[in-house]
Amino acid sequence: MSPSRVVVAAVRALAAAAGRALSPPSCAGCDEPIADDAVFCADCARTALPYTERPGAIGVRAADAGLVAFAPFAGALAEGIRRFKYSDRPDLARPLGRLLLCAARDAGVRADVVVPVPLHPRRLAERGYNQAALLAAHVADGLAASFAPRALRRVRSTAQQAQLSRDLRLLNVAGAFRARAPERVERRRVALIDDVATTGATLAACRDALLGAGAASVTYLVVAAAESGADELRSSPPSARRT
Ligand SMILES: [Zn+2]
């Protein structure tokens, strides 16, 4: 990856976001025009019900379970996240970030510092932005916590997680992250941000690096949770204090 490629991609992403900022608000799932304070149109909203509005659902939103998510990865929410990541739509960080902040507030999350899962440098060059960092900036603002976008770094590249089985995913990312600036997280309550939790392997590897650097606790905050991943996360409480 050359630095100039990163700059070109970042400028392109910024220009795209600026262009969309001037257009009227549109649904994060399908681009239908919507009211200013909405995220989805009425049709899409029906497929993206938050955990808080799913009576009887085993919600992965309690801070004491270590994982806070707005809703399951399905319907318009999944579509919005896909567009955010793969269709050059950094502007969707704003509506999706609002959902994430809602979930965090609803679960009573307290954080001193907000840290995004870092993106592989090659992926960053291709995409022009780290979707987790854009979300984390919104959350930090809303929670009045400090924003530490470079607190973690990948110390080795990892095969693309989506192509691997669950066991291989865990092996693939174990030890792949390091705290770049331990003083930013030491003795602090960290909110770790990603767009989606699937198996939780990446989040767990990041948590290990943060606790290793002295973080007091780590809570995962994601926009959407794949339900199987949520089960796995619940089985190993991630916010345990370091001993
Ligand atoms: Zn829609």
PDB file of C-alpha atoms and ligand atoms in Angstrom:
ATOM      1  CA  MET A   1       0.000   0.000   0.000  1.00  0.00           C
ATOM      2  CA  SER A   2       1.386   3.414  -0.849  1.00  0.00           C
ATOM      3  CA  PRO A   3       0.497   6.449   1.264  1.00  0.00           C
ATOM      4  CA  SER A   4      -0.679   8.272  -1.851  1.00  0.00           C
ATOM      5  CA  ARG A   5      -3.255   5.552  -2.519  1.00  0.00           C
ATOM      6  CA  VAL A   6      -4.629   6.037   0.991  1.00  0.00           C
ATOM      7  CA  VAL A   7      -4.873   9.788   0.436  1.00  0.00           C
ATOM      8  CA  VAL A   8      -6.574   9.398  -2.929  1.00  0.00           C
ATOM      9  CA  ALA A   9      -9.093   6.963  -1.461  1.00  0.00           C
ATOM     10  CA  ALA A  10      -9.728   9.209   1.538  1.00  0.00           C
ATOM     11  CA  VAL A  11     -10.276  12.275  -0.640  1.00  0.00           C
ATOM     12  CA  ARG A  12     -12.655  10.319  -2.849  1.00  0.00           C
ATOM     13  CA  ALA A  13     -14.605   9.122   0.198  1.00  0.00           C
ATOM     14  CA  LEU A  14     -14.769  12.638   1.624  1.00  0.00           C
ATOM     15  CA  ALA A  15     -15.973  14.072  -1.676  1.00  0.00           C
ATOM     16  CA  ALA A  16     -18.686  11.422  -1.866  1.00  0.00           C
ATOM     17  CA  ALA A  17     -19.775  12.151   1.710  1.00  0.00           C
ATOM     18  CA  ALA A  18     -19.815  15.908   1.072  1.00  0.00           C
ATOM     19  CA  GLY A  19     -21.951  15.407  -2.028  1.00  0.00           C
ATOM     20  CA  ARG A  20     -24.474  13.346  -0.074  1.00  0.00           C
ATOM     21  CA  ALA A  21     -24.514  15.753   2.847  1.00  0.00           C
ATOM     22  CA  LEU A  22     -26.086  18.301   0.496  1.00  0.00           C
ATOM     23  CA  SER A  23     -28.822  15.963  -0.668  1.00  0.00           C
ATOM     24  CA  PRO A  24     -32.016  15.429   1.379  1.00  0.00           C
ATOM     25  CA  PRO A  25     -31.976  12.737   4.111  1.00  0.00           C
ATOM     26  CA  SER A  26     -32.512   9.238   2.773  1.00  0.00           C
ATOM     27  CA  CYS A  27     -33.143   5.786   4.216  1.00  0.00           C
ATOM     28  CA  ALA A  28     -29.949   3.929   5.235  1.00  0.00           C
ATOM     29  CA  GLY A  29     -31.378   0.744   3.758  1.00  0.00           C
ATOM     30  CA  CYS A  30     -32.835   1.852   0.415  1.00  0.00           C
ATOM     31  CA  ASP A  31     -32.258   5.603  -0.140  1.00  0.00           C
ATOM     32  CA  GLU A  32     -35.964   6.513  -0.076  1.00  0.00           C
ATOM     33  CA  PRO A  33     -36.415  10.094   1.176  1.00  0.00           C
ATOM     34  CA  ILE A  34     -37.116  10.214   4.935  1.00  0.00           C
ATOM     35  CA  ALA A  35     -37.685  12.722   7.723  1.00  0.00           C
ATOM     36  CA  ASP A  36     -34.620  14.410   9.170  1.00  0.00           C
ATOM     37  CA  ASP A  37     -34.632  12.508  12.453  1.00  0.00           C
ATOM     38  CA  ALA A  38     -35.262   9.053  10.946  1.00  0.00           C
ATOM     39  CA  VAL A  39     -32.706   6.432   9.925  1.00  0.00           C
ATOM     40  CA  PHE A  40     -34.959   4.103   7.902  1.00  0.00           C
ATOM     41  CA  CYS A  41     -38.113   4.507   5.816  1.00  0.00           C
ATOM     42  CA  ALA A  42     -41.236   2.856   7.263  1.00  0.00           C
ATOM     43  CA  ASP A  43     -40.829  -0.351   5.224  1.00  0.00           C
ATOM     44  CA  CYS A  44     -37.168  -0.791   6.161  1.00  0.00           C
ATOM     45  CA  ALA A  45     -37.765   0.106   9.815  1.00  0.00           C
ATOM     46  CA  ARG A  46     -40.099  -2.882  10.119  1.00  0.00           C
ATOM     47  CA  THR A  47     -37.176  -5.195   9.264  1.00  0.00           C
ATOM     48  CA  ALA A  48     -34.707  -3.501  11.625  1.00  0.00           C
ATOM     49  CA  LEU A  49     -36.441  -3.615  14.998  1.00  0.00           C
ATOM     50  CA  PRO A  50     -34.037  -2.882  17.845  1.00  0.00           C
ATOM     51  CA  TYR A  51     -33.564  -5.420  20.634  1.00  0.00           C
ATOM     52  CA  THR A  52     -35.386  -3.056  22.969  1.00  0.00           C
ATOM     53  CA  GLU A  53     -38.569  -3.459  20.886  1.00  0.00           C
ATOM     54  CA  ARG A  54     -38.439  -7.239  20.567  1.00  0.00           C
ATOM     55  CA  PRO A  55     -40.407  -8.551  23.502  1.00  0.00           C
ATOM     56  CA  GLY A  56     -39.054 -11.881  24.659  1.00  0.00           C
ATOM     57  CA  ALA A  57     -35.959 -11.612  22.479  1.00  0.00           C
ATOM     58  CA  ILE A  58     -32.751 -12.620  24.164  1.00  0.00           C
ATOM     59  CA  GLY A  59     -31.292  -9.200  23.651  1.00  0.00           C
ATOM     60  CA  VAL A  60     -27.569  -8.832  23.282  1.00  0.00           C
ATOM     61  CA  ARG A  61     -27.722  -5.350  24.639  1.00  0.00           C
ATOM     62  CA  ALA A  62     -26.982  -5.566  28.339  1.00  0.00           C
ATOM     63  CA  ALA A  63     -23.689  -4.001  29.242  1.00  0.00           C
ATOM     64  CA  ASP A  64     -23.074  -6.695  31.860  1.00  0.00           C
ATOM     65  CA  ALA A  65     -23.101  -9.301  29.093  1.00  0.00           C
ATOM     66  CA  GLY A  66     -20.173  -7.397  27.609  1.00  0.00           C
ATOM     67  CA  LEU A  67     -21.798  -6.903  24.219  1.00  0.00           C
ATOM     68  CA  VAL A  68     -24.170  -4.105  23.270  1.00  0.00           C
ATOM     69  CA  ALA A  69     -25.812  -4.237  19.848  1.00  0.00           C
ATOM     70  CA  PHE A  70     -28.655  -2.247  18.358  1.00  0.00           C
ATOM     71  CA  ALA A  71     -30.350  -5.137  16.543  1.00  0.00           C
ATOM     72  CA  PRO A  72     -29.701  -8.476  14.863  1.00  0.00           C
ATOM     73  CA  PHE A  73     -27.784  -8.462  11.590  1.00  0.00           C
ATOM     74  CA  ALA A  74     -30.769  -8.822   9.280  1.00  0.00           C
ATOM     75  CA  GLY A  75     -33.132  -6.901   7.027  1.00  0.00           C
ATOM     76  CA  ALA A  76     -32.549  -3.239   6.288  1.00  0.00           C
ATOM     77  CA  LEU A  77     -29.934  -2.931   9.023  1.00  0.00           C
ATOM     78  CA  ALA A  78     -27.757  -5.570   7.332  1.00  0.00           C
ATOM     79  CA  GLU A  79     -28.336  -3.850   4.001  1.00  0.00           C
ATOM     80  CA  GLY A  80     -27.375  -0.474   5.455  1.00  0.00           C
ATOM     81  CA  ILE A  81     -24.171  -1.905   6.935  1.00  0.00           C
ATOM     82  CA  ARG A  82     -23.257  -3.598   3.644  1.00  0.00           C
ATOM     83  CA  ARG A  83     -23.743  -0.336   1.775  1.00  0.00           C
ATOM     84  CA  PHE A  84     -21.747   1.514   4.427  1.00  0.00           C
ATOM     85  CA  LYS A  85     -18.788  -0.850   4.010  1.00  0.00           C
ATOM     86  CA  TYR A  86     -18.822  -1.976   0.429  1.00  0.00           C
ATOM     87  CA  SER A  87     -20.589   0.729  -1.611  1.00  0.00           C
ATOM     88  CA  ASP A  88     -18.431   3.739  -0.814  1.00  0.00           C
ATOM     89  CA  ARG A  89     -20.992   5.216   1.589  1.00  0.00           C
ATOM     90  CA  PRO A  90     -19.085   6.770   4.521  1.00  0.00           C
ATOM     91  CA  ASP A  91     -22.075   9.126   4.907  1.00  0.00           C
ATOM     92  CA  LEU A  92     -23.996   6.191   6.448  1.00  0.00           C
ATOM     93  CA  ALA A  93     -21.723   6.421   9.514  1.00  0.00           C
ATOM     94  CA  ARG A  94     -24.012   9.148  10.793  1.00  0.00           C
ATOM     95  CA  PRO A  95     -27.356   7.291  10.859  1.00  0.00           C
ATOM     96  CA  LEU A  96     -25.765   3.976  11.847  1.00  0.00           C
ATOM     97  CA  GLY A  97     -23.715   5.735  14.517  1.00  0.00           C
ATOM     98  CA  ARG A  98     -26.937   7.174  15.915  1.00  0.00           C
ATOM     99  CA  LEU A  99     -28.385   3.666  16.255  1.00  0.00           C
ATOM    100  CA  LEU A 100     -25.236   2.503  18.015  1.00  0.00           C
ATOM    101  CA  LEU A 101     -25.375   5.441  20.388  1.00  0.00           C
ATOM    102  CA  CYS A 102     -29.041   4.700  21.165  1.00  0.00           C
ATOM    103  CA  ALA A 103     -28.129   1.123  22.063  1.00  0.00           C
ATOM    104  CA  ALA A 104     -25.209   2.278  24.223  1.00  0.00           C
ATOM    105  CA  ARG A 105     -27.334   4.777  26.127  1.00  0.00           C
ATOM    106  CA  ASP A 106     -30.165   2.331  26.545  1.00  0.00           C
ATOM    107  CA  ALA A 107     -27.790  -0.241  28.059  1.00  0.00           C
ATOM    108  CA  GLY A 108     -26.257   2.370  30.357  1.00  0.00           C
ATOM    109  CA  VAL A 109     -22.768   2.006  28.909  1.00  0.00           C
ATOM    110  CA  ARG A 110     -20.136   4.099  30.670  1.00  0.00           C
ATOM    111  CA  ALA A 111     -16.856   4.564  28.864  1.00  0.00           C
ATOM    112  CA  ASP A 112     -13.788   6.755  29.328  1.00  0.00           C
ATOM    113  CA  VAL A 113     -12.358   6.051  25.916  1.00  0.00           C
ATOM    114  CA  VAL A 114     -13.805   4.794  22.626  1.00  0.00           C
ATOM    115  CA  VAL A 115     -11.602   2.606  20.434  1.00  0.00           C
ATOM    116  CA  PRO A 116     -12.460   1.230  16.959  1.00  0.00           C
ATOM    117  CA  VAL A 117     -11.357  -2.159  15.686  1.00  0.00           C
ATOM    118  CA  PRO A 118      -8.544  -1.263  13.262  1.00  0.00           C
ATOM    119  CA  LEU A 119      -8.915  -2.103   9.608  1.00  0.00           C
ATOM    120  CA  HIS A 120      -6.234  -3.943   7.711  1.00  0.00           C
ATOM    121  CA  PRO A 121      -4.076  -1.289   5.957  1.00  0.00           C
ATOM    122  CA  ARG A 122      -4.722  -2.814   2.551  1.00  0.00           C
ATOM    123  CA  ARG A 123      -8.487  -2.740   3.125  1.00  0.00           C
ATOM    124  CA  LEU A 124      -8.190   0.842   4.403  1.00  0.00           C
ATOM    125  CA  ALA A 125      -6.437   1.835   1.181  1.00  0.00           C
ATOM    126  CA  GLU A 126      -9.159   0.207  -0.916  1.00  0.00           C
ATOM    127  CA  ARG A 127     -12.091   1.607   1.060  1.00  0.00           C
ATOM    128  CA  GLY A 128     -10.666   4.997   1.966  1.00  0.00           C
ATOM    129  CA  TYR A 129     -12.126   4.887   5.466  1.00  0.00           C
ATOM    130  CA  ASN A 130     -12.371   2.576   8.464  1.00  0.00           C
ATOM    131  CA  GLN A 131     -16.088   2.110   9.062  1.00  0.00           C
ATOM    132  CA  ALA A 132     -15.516   1.243  12.733  1.00  0.00           C
ATOM    133  CA  ALA A 133     -13.550   4.461  13.277  1.00  0.00           C
ATOM    134  CA  LEU A 134     -16.313   6.585  11.718  1.00  0.00           C
ATOM    135  CA  LEU A 135     -18.874   4.938  14.025  1.00  0.00           C
ATOM    136  CA  ALA A 136     -16.559   5.298  17.031  1.00  0.00           C
ATOM    137  CA  ALA A 137     -16.249   9.052  16.471  1.00  0.00           C
ATOM    138  CA  HIS A 138     -20.045   9.403  16.764  1.00  0.00           C
ATOM    139  CA  VAL A 139     -20.186   7.258  19.873  1.00  0.00           C
ATOM    140  CA  ALA A 140     -17.338   9.108  21.582  1.00  0.00           C
ATOM    141  CA  ASP A 141     -19.102  12.392  20.902  1.00  0.00           C
ATOM    142  CA  GLY A 142     -22.401  11.125  22.254  1.00  0.00           C
ATOM    143  CA  LEU A 143     -20.933   9.517  25.371  1.00  0.00           C
ATOM    144  CA  ALA A 144     -18.609  12.453  26.042  1.00  0.00           C
ATOM    145  CA  ALA A 145     -15.708   9.994  26.072  1.00  0.00           C
ATOM    146  CA  SER A 146     -12.347  10.472  24.439  1.00  0.00           C
ATOM    147  CA  PHE A 147     -11.851   9.072  20.955  1.00  0.00           C
ATOM    148  CA  ALA A 148      -8.725   7.001  20.363  1.00  0.00           C
ATOM    149  CA  PRO A 149      -8.874   5.897  16.708  1.00  0.00           C
ATOM    150  CA  ARG A 150      -5.298   4.659  16.686  1.00  0.00           C
ATOM    151  CA  ALA A 151      -5.164   2.984  20.085  1.00  0.00           C
ATOM    152  CA  LEU A 152      -4.931  -0.454  18.484  1.00  0.00           C
ATOM    153  CA  ARG A 153      -2.986  -1.668  15.495  1.00  0.00           C
ATOM    154  CA  ARG A 154      -2.781  -4.917  13.613  1.00  0.00           C
ATOM    155  CA  VAL A 155       0.611  -6.475  14.113  1.00  0.00           C
ATOM    156  CA  ARG A 156       0.100  -9.001  11.368  1.00  0.00           C
ATOM    157  CA  SER A 157      -2.230  -9.334   8.473  1.00  0.00           C
ATOM    158  CA  THR A 158      -4.926 -11.945   8.779  1.00  0.00           C
ATOM    159  CA  ALA A 159      -6.798 -13.906   6.172  1.00  0.00           C
ATOM    160  CA  GLN A 160     -10.247 -12.542   5.445  1.00  0.00           C
ATOM    161  CA  GLN A 161     -12.420 -13.748   8.323  1.00  0.00           C
ATOM    162  CA  ALA A 162     -15.561 -14.260   6.266  1.00  0.00           C
ATOM    163  CA  GLN A 163     -13.984 -17.148   4.393  1.00  0.00           C
ATOM    164  CA  LEU A 164     -13.000 -19.126   7.480  1.00  0.00           C
ATOM    165  CA  SER A 165     -14.771 -21.538   9.815  1.00  0.00           C
ATOM    166  CA  ARG A 166     -15.416 -20.471  13.388  1.00  0.00           C
ATOM    167  CA  ASP A 167     -12.415 -22.327  14.857  1.00  0.00           C
ATOM    168  CA  LEU A 168     -10.105 -21.001  12.173  1.00  0.00           C
ATOM    169  CA  ARG A 169     -11.394 -17.464  12.745  1.00  0.00           C
ATOM    170  CA  LEU A 170     -10.368 -17.636  16.394  1.00  0.00           C
ATOM    171  CA  LEU A 171      -6.900 -18.892  15.490  1.00  0.00           C
ATOM    172  CA  ASN A 172      -6.598 -16.446  12.623  1.00  0.00           C
ATOM    173  CA  VAL A 173      -6.902 -13.311  14.748  1.00  0.00           C
ATOM    174  CA  ALA A 174      -5.498 -14.432  18.114  1.00  0.00           C
ATOM    175  CA  GLY A 175      -2.593 -12.103  18.898  1.00  0.00           C
ATOM    176  CA  ALA A 176      -3.158 -10.073  15.716  1.00  0.00           C
ATOM    177  CA  PHE A 177      -3.643  -6.778  17.606  1.00  0.00           C
ATOM    178  CA  ARG A 178      -1.479  -4.667  19.889  1.00  0.00           C
ATOM    179  CA  ALA A 179      -2.108  -1.488  21.834  1.00  0.00           C
ATOM    180  CA  ARG A 180      -0.218   1.245  20.033  1.00  0.00           C
ATOM    181  CA  ALA A 181      -0.548   3.728  22.883  1.00  0.00           C
ATOM    182  CA  PRO A 182      -1.117   1.871  26.185  1.00  0.00           C
ATOM    183  CA  GLU A 183      -1.335   5.168  28.111  1.00  0.00           C
ATOM    184  CA  ARG A 184      -4.547   5.980  26.231  1.00  0.00           C
ATOM    185  CA  VAL A 185      -6.339   2.947  27.695  1.00  0.00           C
ATOM    186  CA  GLU A 186      -4.547   2.221  30.958  1.00  0.00           C
ATOM    187  CA  ARG A 187      -6.992   2.029  33.906  1.00  0.00           C
ATOM    188  CA  ARG A 188      -9.774   3.290  31.601  1.00  0.00           C
ATOM    189  CA  ARG A 189     -13.147   1.796  30.746  1.00  0.00           C
ATOM    190  CA  VAL A 190     -12.954   1.117  27.028  1.00  0.00           C
ATOM    191  CA  ALA A 191     -15.844   0.900  24.567  1.00  0.00           C
ATOM    192  CA  LEU A 192     -14.615  -1.169  21.628  1.00  0.00           C
ATOM    193  CA  ILE A 193     -16.473  -0.392  18.404  1.00  0.00           C
ATOM    194  CA  ASP A 194     -17.162  -2.463  15.317  1.00  0.00           C
ATOM    195  CA  ASP A 195     -19.967  -2.529  12.780  1.00  0.00           C
ATOM    196  CA  VAL A 196     -20.928  -6.199  13.227  1.00  0.00           C
ATOM    197  CA  ALA A 197     -20.153  -8.986  15.701  1.00  0.00           C
ATOM    198  CA  THR A 198     -20.100 -12.353  13.972  1.00  0.00           C
ATOM    199  CA  THR A 199     -18.096 -14.989  15.807  1.00  0.00           C
ATOM    200  CA  GLY A 200     -16.643 -12.353  18.104  1.00  0.00           C
ATOM    201  CA  ALA A 201     -13.114 -13.545  17.345  1.00  0.00           C
ATOM    202  CA  THR A 202     -11.861 -10.148  16.202  1.00  0.00           C
ATOM    203  CA  LEU A 203     -13.458  -8.361  19.149  1.00  0.00           C
ATOM    204  CA  ALA A 204     -11.970 -10.883  21.579  1.00  0.00           C
ATOM    205  CA  ALA A 205      -8.494 -10.471  20.083  1.00  0.00           C
ATOM    206  CA  CYS A 206      -8.792  -6.671  20.418  1.00  0.00           C
ATOM    207  CA  ARG A 207     -10.054  -7.000  23.989  1.00  0.00           C
ATOM    208  CA  ASP A 208      -7.057  -9.146  24.914  1.00  0.00           C
ATOM    209  CA  ALA A 209      -4.715  -6.473  23.559  1.00  0.00           C
ATOM    210  CA  LEU A 210      -6.557  -3.725  25.483  1.00  0.00           C
ATOM    211  CA  LEU A 211      -6.629  -5.648  28.777  1.00  0.00           C
ATOM    212  CA  GLY A 212      -2.983  -6.528  28.218  1.00  0.00           C
ATOM    213  CA  ALA A 213      -2.242  -2.802  27.984  1.00  0.00           C
ATOM    214  CA  GLY A 214      -3.966  -2.209  31.327  1.00  0.00           C
ATOM    215  CA  ALA A 215      -7.540  -1.258  30.357  1.00  0.00           C
ATOM    216  CA  ALA A 216      -9.883  -1.480  33.365  1.00  0.00           C
ATOM    217  CA  SER A 217     -12.684  -3.045  31.333  1.00  0.00           C
ATOM    218  CA  VAL A 218     -13.780  -3.536  27.734  1.00  0.00           C
ATOM    219  CA  THR A 219     -17.380  -3.397  26.479  1.00  0.00           C
ATOM    220  CA  TYR A 220     -18.156  -4.335  22.910  1.00  0.00           C
ATOM    221  CA  LEU A 221     -20.435  -1.923  21.041  1.00  0.00           C
ATOM    222  CA  VAL A 222     -21.639  -3.029  17.616  1.00  0.00           C
ATOM    223  CA  VAL A 223     -24.447  -1.894  15.358  1.00  0.00           C
ATOM    224  CA  ALA A 224     -25.586  -5.441  14.629  1.00  0.00           C
ATOM    225  CA  ALA A 225     -24.960  -8.890  16.039  1.00  0.00           C
ATOM    226  CA  ALA A 226     -25.137 -12.160  14.171  1.00  0.00           C
ATOM    227  CA  GLU A 227     -27.055 -14.233  16.713  1.00  0.00           C
ATOM    228  CA  SER A 228     -24.593 -17.139  16.816  1.00  0.00           C
ATOM    229  CA  GLY A 229     -21.760 -14.717  17.445  1.00  0.00           C
ATOM    230  CA  ALA A 230     -23.712 -13.180  20.275  1.00  0.00           C
ATOM    231  CA  ASP A 231     -24.066 -16.565  21.960  1.00  0.00           C
ATOM    232  CA  GLU A 232     -20.381 -17.098  21.800  1.00  0.00           C
ATOM    233  CA  LEU A 233     -19.650 -13.678  23.249  1.00  0.00           C
ATOM    234  CA  ARG A 234     -22.039 -14.252  26.127  1.00  0.00           C
ATOM    235  CA  SER A 235     -20.304 -17.486  27.016  1.00  0.00           C
ATOM    236  CA  SER A 236     -17.058 -15.653  27.775  1.00  0.00           C
ATOM    237  CA  PRO A 237     -17.769 -12.379  29.572  1.00  0.00           C
ATOM    238  CA  PRO A 238     -15.495  -9.868  27.832  1.00  0.00           C
ATOM    239  CA  SER A 239     -15.655  -7.088  30.383  1.00  0.00           C
ATOM    240  CA  ALA A 240     -13.922  -9.071  33.121  1.00  0.00           C
ATOM    241  CA  ARG A 241     -11.358  -7.031  34.911  1.00  0.00           C
ATOM    242  CA  ARG A 242      -7.757  -7.814  34.356  1.00  0.00           C
ATOM    243  CA  THR A 243      -6.201  -9.742  37.193  1.00  0.00           C
TER     244      THR A 243
HETATM  245 ZN    ZN B   1     -35.863   2.092   3.210  1.00  0.00          ZN
END
